[in-house]
JSON list of C-alpha atoms in Angstrom, two decimals:
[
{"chain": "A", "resi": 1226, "resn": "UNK", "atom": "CA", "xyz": [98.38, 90.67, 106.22]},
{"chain": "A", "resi": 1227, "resn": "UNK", "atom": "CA", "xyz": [99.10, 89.07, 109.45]},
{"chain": "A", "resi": 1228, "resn": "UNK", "atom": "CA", "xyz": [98.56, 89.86, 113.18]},
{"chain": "A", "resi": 1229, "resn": "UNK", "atom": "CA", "xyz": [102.20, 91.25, 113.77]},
{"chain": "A", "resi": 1230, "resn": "UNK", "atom": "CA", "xyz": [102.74, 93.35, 110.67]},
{"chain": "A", "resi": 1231, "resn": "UNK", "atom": "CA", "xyz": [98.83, 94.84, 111.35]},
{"chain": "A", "resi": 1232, "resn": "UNK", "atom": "CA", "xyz": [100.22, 95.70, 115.14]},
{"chain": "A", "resi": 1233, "resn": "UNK", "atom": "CA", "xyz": [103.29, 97.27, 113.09]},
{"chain": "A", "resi": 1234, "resn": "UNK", "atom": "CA", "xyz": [100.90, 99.45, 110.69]},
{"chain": "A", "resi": 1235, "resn": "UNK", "atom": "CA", "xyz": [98.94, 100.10, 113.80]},
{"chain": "A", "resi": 1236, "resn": "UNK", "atom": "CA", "xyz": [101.51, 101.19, 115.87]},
{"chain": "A", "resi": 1237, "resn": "UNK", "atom": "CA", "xyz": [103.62, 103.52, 113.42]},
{"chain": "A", "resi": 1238, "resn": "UNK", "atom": "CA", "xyz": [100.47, 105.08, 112.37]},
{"chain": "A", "resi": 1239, "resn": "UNK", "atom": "CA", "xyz": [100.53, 108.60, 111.70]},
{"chain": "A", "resi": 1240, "resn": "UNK", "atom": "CA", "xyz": [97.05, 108.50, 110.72]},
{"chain": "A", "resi": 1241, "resn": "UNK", "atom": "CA", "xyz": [93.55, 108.24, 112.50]},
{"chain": "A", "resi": 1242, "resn": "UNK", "atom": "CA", "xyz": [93.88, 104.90, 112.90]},
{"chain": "A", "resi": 1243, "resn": "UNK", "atom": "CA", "xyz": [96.62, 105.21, 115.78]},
{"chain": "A", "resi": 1244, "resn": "UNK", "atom": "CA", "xyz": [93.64, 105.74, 118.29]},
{"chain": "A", "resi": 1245, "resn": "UNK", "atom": "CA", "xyz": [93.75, 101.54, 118.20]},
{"chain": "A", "resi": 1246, "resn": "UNK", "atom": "CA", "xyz": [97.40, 101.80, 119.27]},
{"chain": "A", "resi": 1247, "resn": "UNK", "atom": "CA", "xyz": [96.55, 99.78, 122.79]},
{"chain": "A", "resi": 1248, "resn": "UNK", "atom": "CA", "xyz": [94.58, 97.26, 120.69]},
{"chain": "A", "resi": 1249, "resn": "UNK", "atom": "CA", "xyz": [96.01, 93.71, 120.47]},
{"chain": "A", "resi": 1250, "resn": "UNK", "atom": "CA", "xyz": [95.16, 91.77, 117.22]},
{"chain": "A", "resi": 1251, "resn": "UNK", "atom": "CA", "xyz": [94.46, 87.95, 118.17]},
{"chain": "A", "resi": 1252, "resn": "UNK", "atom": "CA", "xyz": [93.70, 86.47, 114.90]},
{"chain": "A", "resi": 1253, "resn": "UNK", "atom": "CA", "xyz": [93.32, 87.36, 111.05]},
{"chain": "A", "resi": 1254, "resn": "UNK", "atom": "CA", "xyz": [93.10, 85.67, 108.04]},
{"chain": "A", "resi": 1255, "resn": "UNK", "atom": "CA", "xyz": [90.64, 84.51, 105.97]},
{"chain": "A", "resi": 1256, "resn": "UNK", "atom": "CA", "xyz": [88.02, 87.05, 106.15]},
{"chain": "A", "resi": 1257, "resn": "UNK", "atom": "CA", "xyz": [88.14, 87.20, 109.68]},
{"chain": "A", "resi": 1258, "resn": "UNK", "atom": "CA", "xyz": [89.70, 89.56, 112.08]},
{"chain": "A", "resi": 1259, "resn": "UNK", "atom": "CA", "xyz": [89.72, 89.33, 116.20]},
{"chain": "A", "resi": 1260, "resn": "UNK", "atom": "CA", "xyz": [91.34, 91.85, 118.31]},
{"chain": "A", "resi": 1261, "resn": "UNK", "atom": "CA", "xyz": [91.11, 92.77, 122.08]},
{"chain": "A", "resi": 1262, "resn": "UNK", "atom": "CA", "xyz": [91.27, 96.03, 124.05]},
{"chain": "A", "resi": 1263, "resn": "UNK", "atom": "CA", "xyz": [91.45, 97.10, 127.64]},
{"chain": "A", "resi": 1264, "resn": "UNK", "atom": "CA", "xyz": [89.34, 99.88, 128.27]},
{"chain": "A", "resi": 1265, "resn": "UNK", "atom": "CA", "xyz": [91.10, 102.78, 129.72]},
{"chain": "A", "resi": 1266, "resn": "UNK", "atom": "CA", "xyz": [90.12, 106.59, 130.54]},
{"chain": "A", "resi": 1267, "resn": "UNK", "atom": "CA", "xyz": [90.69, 107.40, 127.38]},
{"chain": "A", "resi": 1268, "resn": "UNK", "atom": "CA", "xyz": [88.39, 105.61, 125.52]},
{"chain": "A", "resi": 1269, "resn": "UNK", "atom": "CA", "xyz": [85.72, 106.67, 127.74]},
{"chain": "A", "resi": 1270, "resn": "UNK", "atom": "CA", "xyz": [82.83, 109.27, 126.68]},
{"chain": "A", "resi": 1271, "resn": "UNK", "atom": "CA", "xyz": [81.90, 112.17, 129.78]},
{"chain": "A", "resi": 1272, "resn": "UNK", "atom": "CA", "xyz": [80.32, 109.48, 131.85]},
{"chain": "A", "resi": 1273, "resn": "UNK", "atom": "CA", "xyz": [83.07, 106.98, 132.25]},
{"chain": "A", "resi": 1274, "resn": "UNK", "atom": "CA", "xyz": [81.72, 104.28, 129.83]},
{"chain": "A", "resi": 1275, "resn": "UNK", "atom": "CA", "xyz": [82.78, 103.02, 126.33]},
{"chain": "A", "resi": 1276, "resn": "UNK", "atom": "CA", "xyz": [82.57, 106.01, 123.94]},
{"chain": "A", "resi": 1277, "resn": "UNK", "atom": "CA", "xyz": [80.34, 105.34, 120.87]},
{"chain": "A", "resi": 1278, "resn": "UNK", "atom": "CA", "xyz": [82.73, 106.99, 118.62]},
{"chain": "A", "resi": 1279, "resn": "UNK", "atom": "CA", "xyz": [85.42, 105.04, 119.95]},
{"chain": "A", "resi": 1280, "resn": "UNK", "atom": "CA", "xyz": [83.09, 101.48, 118.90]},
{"chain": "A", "resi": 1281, "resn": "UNK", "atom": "CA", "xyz": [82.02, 103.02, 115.82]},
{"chain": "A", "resi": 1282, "resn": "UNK", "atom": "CA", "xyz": [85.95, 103.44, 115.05]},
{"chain": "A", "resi": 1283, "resn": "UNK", "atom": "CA", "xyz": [86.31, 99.81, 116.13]},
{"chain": "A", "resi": 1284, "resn": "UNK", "atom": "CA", "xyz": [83.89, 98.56, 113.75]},
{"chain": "A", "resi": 1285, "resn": "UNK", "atom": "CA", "xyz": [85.09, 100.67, 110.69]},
{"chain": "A", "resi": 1286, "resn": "UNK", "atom": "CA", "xyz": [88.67, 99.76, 111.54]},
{"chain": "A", "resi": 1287, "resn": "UNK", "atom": "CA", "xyz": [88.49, 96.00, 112.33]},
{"chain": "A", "resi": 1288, "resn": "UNK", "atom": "CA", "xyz": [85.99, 94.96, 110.12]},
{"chain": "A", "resi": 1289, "resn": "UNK", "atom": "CA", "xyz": [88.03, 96.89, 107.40]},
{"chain": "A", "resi": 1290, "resn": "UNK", "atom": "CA", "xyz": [90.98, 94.78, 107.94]},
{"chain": "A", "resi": 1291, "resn": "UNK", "atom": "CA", "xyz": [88.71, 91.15, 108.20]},
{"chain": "A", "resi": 1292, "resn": "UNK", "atom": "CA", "xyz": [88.37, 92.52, 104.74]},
{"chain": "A", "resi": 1293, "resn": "UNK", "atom": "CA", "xyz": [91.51, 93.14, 103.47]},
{"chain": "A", "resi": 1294, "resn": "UNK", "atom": "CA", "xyz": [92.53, 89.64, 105.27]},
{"chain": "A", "resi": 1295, "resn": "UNK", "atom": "CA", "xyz": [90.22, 88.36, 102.59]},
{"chain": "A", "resi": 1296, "resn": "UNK", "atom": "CA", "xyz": [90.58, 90.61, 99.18]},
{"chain": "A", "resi": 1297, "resn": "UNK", "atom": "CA", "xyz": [93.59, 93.34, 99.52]},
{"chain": "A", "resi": 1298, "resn": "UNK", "atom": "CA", "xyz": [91.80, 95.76, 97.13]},
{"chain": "A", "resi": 1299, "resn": "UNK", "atom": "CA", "xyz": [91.24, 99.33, 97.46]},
{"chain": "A", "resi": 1300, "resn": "UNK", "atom": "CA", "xyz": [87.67, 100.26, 99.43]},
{"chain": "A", "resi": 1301, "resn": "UNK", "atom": "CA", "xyz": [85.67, 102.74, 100.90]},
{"chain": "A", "resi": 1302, "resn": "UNK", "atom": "CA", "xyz": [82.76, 102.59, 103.48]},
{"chain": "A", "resi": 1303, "resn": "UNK", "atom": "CA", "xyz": [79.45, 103.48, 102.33]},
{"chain": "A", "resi": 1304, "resn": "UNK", "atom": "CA", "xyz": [77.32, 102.31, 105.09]},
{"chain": "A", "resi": 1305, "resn": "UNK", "atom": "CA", "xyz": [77.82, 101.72, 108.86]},
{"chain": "A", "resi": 1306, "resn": "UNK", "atom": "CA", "xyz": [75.50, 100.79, 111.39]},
{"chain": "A", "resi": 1307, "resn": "UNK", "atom": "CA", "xyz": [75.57, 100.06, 114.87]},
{"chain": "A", "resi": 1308, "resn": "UNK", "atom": "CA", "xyz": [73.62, 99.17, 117.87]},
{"chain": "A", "resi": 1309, "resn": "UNK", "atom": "CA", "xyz": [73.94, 99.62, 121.16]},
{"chain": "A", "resi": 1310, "resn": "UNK", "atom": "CA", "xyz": [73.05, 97.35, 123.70]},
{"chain": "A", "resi": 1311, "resn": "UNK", "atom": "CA", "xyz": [75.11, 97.34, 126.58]},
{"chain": "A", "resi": 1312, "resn": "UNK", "atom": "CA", "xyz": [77.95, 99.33, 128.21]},
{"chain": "A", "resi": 1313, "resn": "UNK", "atom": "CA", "xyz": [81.83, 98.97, 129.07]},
{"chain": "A", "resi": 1314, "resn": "UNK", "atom": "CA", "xyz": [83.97, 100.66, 131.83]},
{"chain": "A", "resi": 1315, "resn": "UNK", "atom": "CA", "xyz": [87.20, 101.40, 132.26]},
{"chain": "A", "resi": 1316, "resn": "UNK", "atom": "CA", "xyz": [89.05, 98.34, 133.07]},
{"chain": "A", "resi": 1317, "resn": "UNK", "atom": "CA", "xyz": [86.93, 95.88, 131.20]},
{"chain": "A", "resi": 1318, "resn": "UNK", "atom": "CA", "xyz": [87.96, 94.14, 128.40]},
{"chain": "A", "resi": 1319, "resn": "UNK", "atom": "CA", "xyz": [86.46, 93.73, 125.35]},
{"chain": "A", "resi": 1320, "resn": "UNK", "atom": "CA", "xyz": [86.37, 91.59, 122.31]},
{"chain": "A", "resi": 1321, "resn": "UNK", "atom": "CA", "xyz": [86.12, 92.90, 119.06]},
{"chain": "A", "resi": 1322, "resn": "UNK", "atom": "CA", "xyz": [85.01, 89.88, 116.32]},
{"chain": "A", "resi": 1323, "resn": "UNK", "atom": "CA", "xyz": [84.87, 90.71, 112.69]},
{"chain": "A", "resi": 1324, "resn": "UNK", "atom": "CA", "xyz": [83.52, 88.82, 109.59]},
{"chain": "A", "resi": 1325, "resn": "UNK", "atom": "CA", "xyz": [82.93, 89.07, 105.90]},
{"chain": "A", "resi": 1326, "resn": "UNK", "atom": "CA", "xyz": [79.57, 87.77, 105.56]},
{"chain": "A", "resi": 1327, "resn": "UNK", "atom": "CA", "xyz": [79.51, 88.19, 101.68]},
{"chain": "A", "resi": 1328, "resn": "UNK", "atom": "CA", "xyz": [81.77, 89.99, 98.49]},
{"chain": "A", "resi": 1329, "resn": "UNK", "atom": "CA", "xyz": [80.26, 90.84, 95.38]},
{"chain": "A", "resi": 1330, "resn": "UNK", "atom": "CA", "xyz": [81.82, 92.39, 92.14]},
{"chain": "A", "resi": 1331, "resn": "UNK", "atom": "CA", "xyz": [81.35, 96.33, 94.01]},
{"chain": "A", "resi": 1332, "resn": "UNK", "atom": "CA", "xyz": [80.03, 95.68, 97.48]},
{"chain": "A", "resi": 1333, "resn": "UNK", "atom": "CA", "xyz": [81.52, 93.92, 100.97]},
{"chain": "A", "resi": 1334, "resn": "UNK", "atom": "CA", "xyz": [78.87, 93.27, 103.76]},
{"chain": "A", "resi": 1335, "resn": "UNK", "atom": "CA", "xyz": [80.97, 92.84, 107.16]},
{"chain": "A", "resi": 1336, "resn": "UNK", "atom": "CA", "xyz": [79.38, 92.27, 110.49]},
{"chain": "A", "resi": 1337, "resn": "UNK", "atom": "CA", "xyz": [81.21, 92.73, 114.02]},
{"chain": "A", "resi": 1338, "resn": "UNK", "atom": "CA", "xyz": [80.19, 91.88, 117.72]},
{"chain": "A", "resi": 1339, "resn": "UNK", "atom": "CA", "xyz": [81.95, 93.68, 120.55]},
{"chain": "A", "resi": 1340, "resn": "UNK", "atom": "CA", "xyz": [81.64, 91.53, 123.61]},
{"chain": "A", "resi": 1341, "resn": "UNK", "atom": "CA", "xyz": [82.77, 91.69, 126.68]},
{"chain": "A", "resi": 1342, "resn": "UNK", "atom": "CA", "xyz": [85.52, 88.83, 126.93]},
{"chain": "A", "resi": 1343, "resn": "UNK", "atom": "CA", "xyz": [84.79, 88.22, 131.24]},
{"chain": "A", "resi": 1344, "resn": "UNK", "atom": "CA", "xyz": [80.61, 87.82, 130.85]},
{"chain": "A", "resi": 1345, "resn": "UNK", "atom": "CA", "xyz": [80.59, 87.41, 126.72]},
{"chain": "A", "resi": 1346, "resn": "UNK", "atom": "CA", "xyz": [77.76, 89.82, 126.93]},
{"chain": "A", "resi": 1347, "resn": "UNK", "atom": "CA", "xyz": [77.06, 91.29, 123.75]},
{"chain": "A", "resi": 1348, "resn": "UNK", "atom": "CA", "xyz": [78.33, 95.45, 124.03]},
{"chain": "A", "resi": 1349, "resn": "UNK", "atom": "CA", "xyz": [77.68, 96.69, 120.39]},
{"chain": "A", "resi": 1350, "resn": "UNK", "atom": "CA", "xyz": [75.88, 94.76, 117.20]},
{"chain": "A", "resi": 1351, "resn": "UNK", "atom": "CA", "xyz": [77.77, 96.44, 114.04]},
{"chain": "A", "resi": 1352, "resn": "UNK", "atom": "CA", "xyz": [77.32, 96.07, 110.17]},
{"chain": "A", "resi": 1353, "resn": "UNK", "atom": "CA", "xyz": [79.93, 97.65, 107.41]},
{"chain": "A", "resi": 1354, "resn": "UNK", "atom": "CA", "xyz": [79.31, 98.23, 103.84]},
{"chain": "A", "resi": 1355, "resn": "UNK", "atom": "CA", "xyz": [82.15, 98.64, 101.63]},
{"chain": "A", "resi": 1356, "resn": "UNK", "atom": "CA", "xyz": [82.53, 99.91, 97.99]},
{"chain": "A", "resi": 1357, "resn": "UNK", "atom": "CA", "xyz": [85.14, 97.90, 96.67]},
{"chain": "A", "resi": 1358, "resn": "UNK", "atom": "CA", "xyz": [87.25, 99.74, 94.30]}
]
């Protein structure tokens, strides 16, 4: 899968994962996946920052594809975990960095970093479990 025809899946969505549709994707391949993302009002929780659900979703989503950039097999998350350590407002943009750290016969351990791309300031520590099918 490549950068373009994710943007395409992305973008003709019908799914959950349409919520991403303002989400560029800068690089994939290799177990790796990069993307970026403006934050706007509506990716922001009551109190005009970064919703956690919405980073939570970023995590699952482009950690998910690192993976498929790696091994295209079916999978299904069995574990996510995140930390938050700093906040994001509307306007700022982020950095979302994904990685397969390692693949065994049943299990994928992925790890992603939002930053924020002005200050590189570390937003949200994330690890991703998959169940490979």
């Amino acid at each position: 899968m490549d950068a373009p025809g994710l943007l395409k899946f992305i973008k003709n969505s019908k799914s959950f994962d349409r919520v991403l549709e303002k989400i560029k994707i800068l690089t994939i391949g290799e177990g790796k996946c990069v993307a970026e993302l403006k934050v706007d009002e509506s990716h922001t929780n009551p109190m005009g920052g970064l919703h956690g659900g919405l980073s939570a979703t970023l995590v699952d989503c482009i950690s998910t594809y690192a993976l498929m950039s790696k091994m295209p097999t079916a999978n299904v998350s069995v574990d996510i975990h995140l930390s938050y350590l700093k906040g994001a407002k509307v306007n700022d943009d982020i950095i979302i960095d994904a990685s397969v750290i390692k693949t065994g016969k049943t299990l994928a351990f992925l790890e992603v970093d939002i930053k924020n791309k002005a200050t590189g300031d570390v937003l949200v520590k994330g690890s991703h479990t998959k169940f490979l099918l």
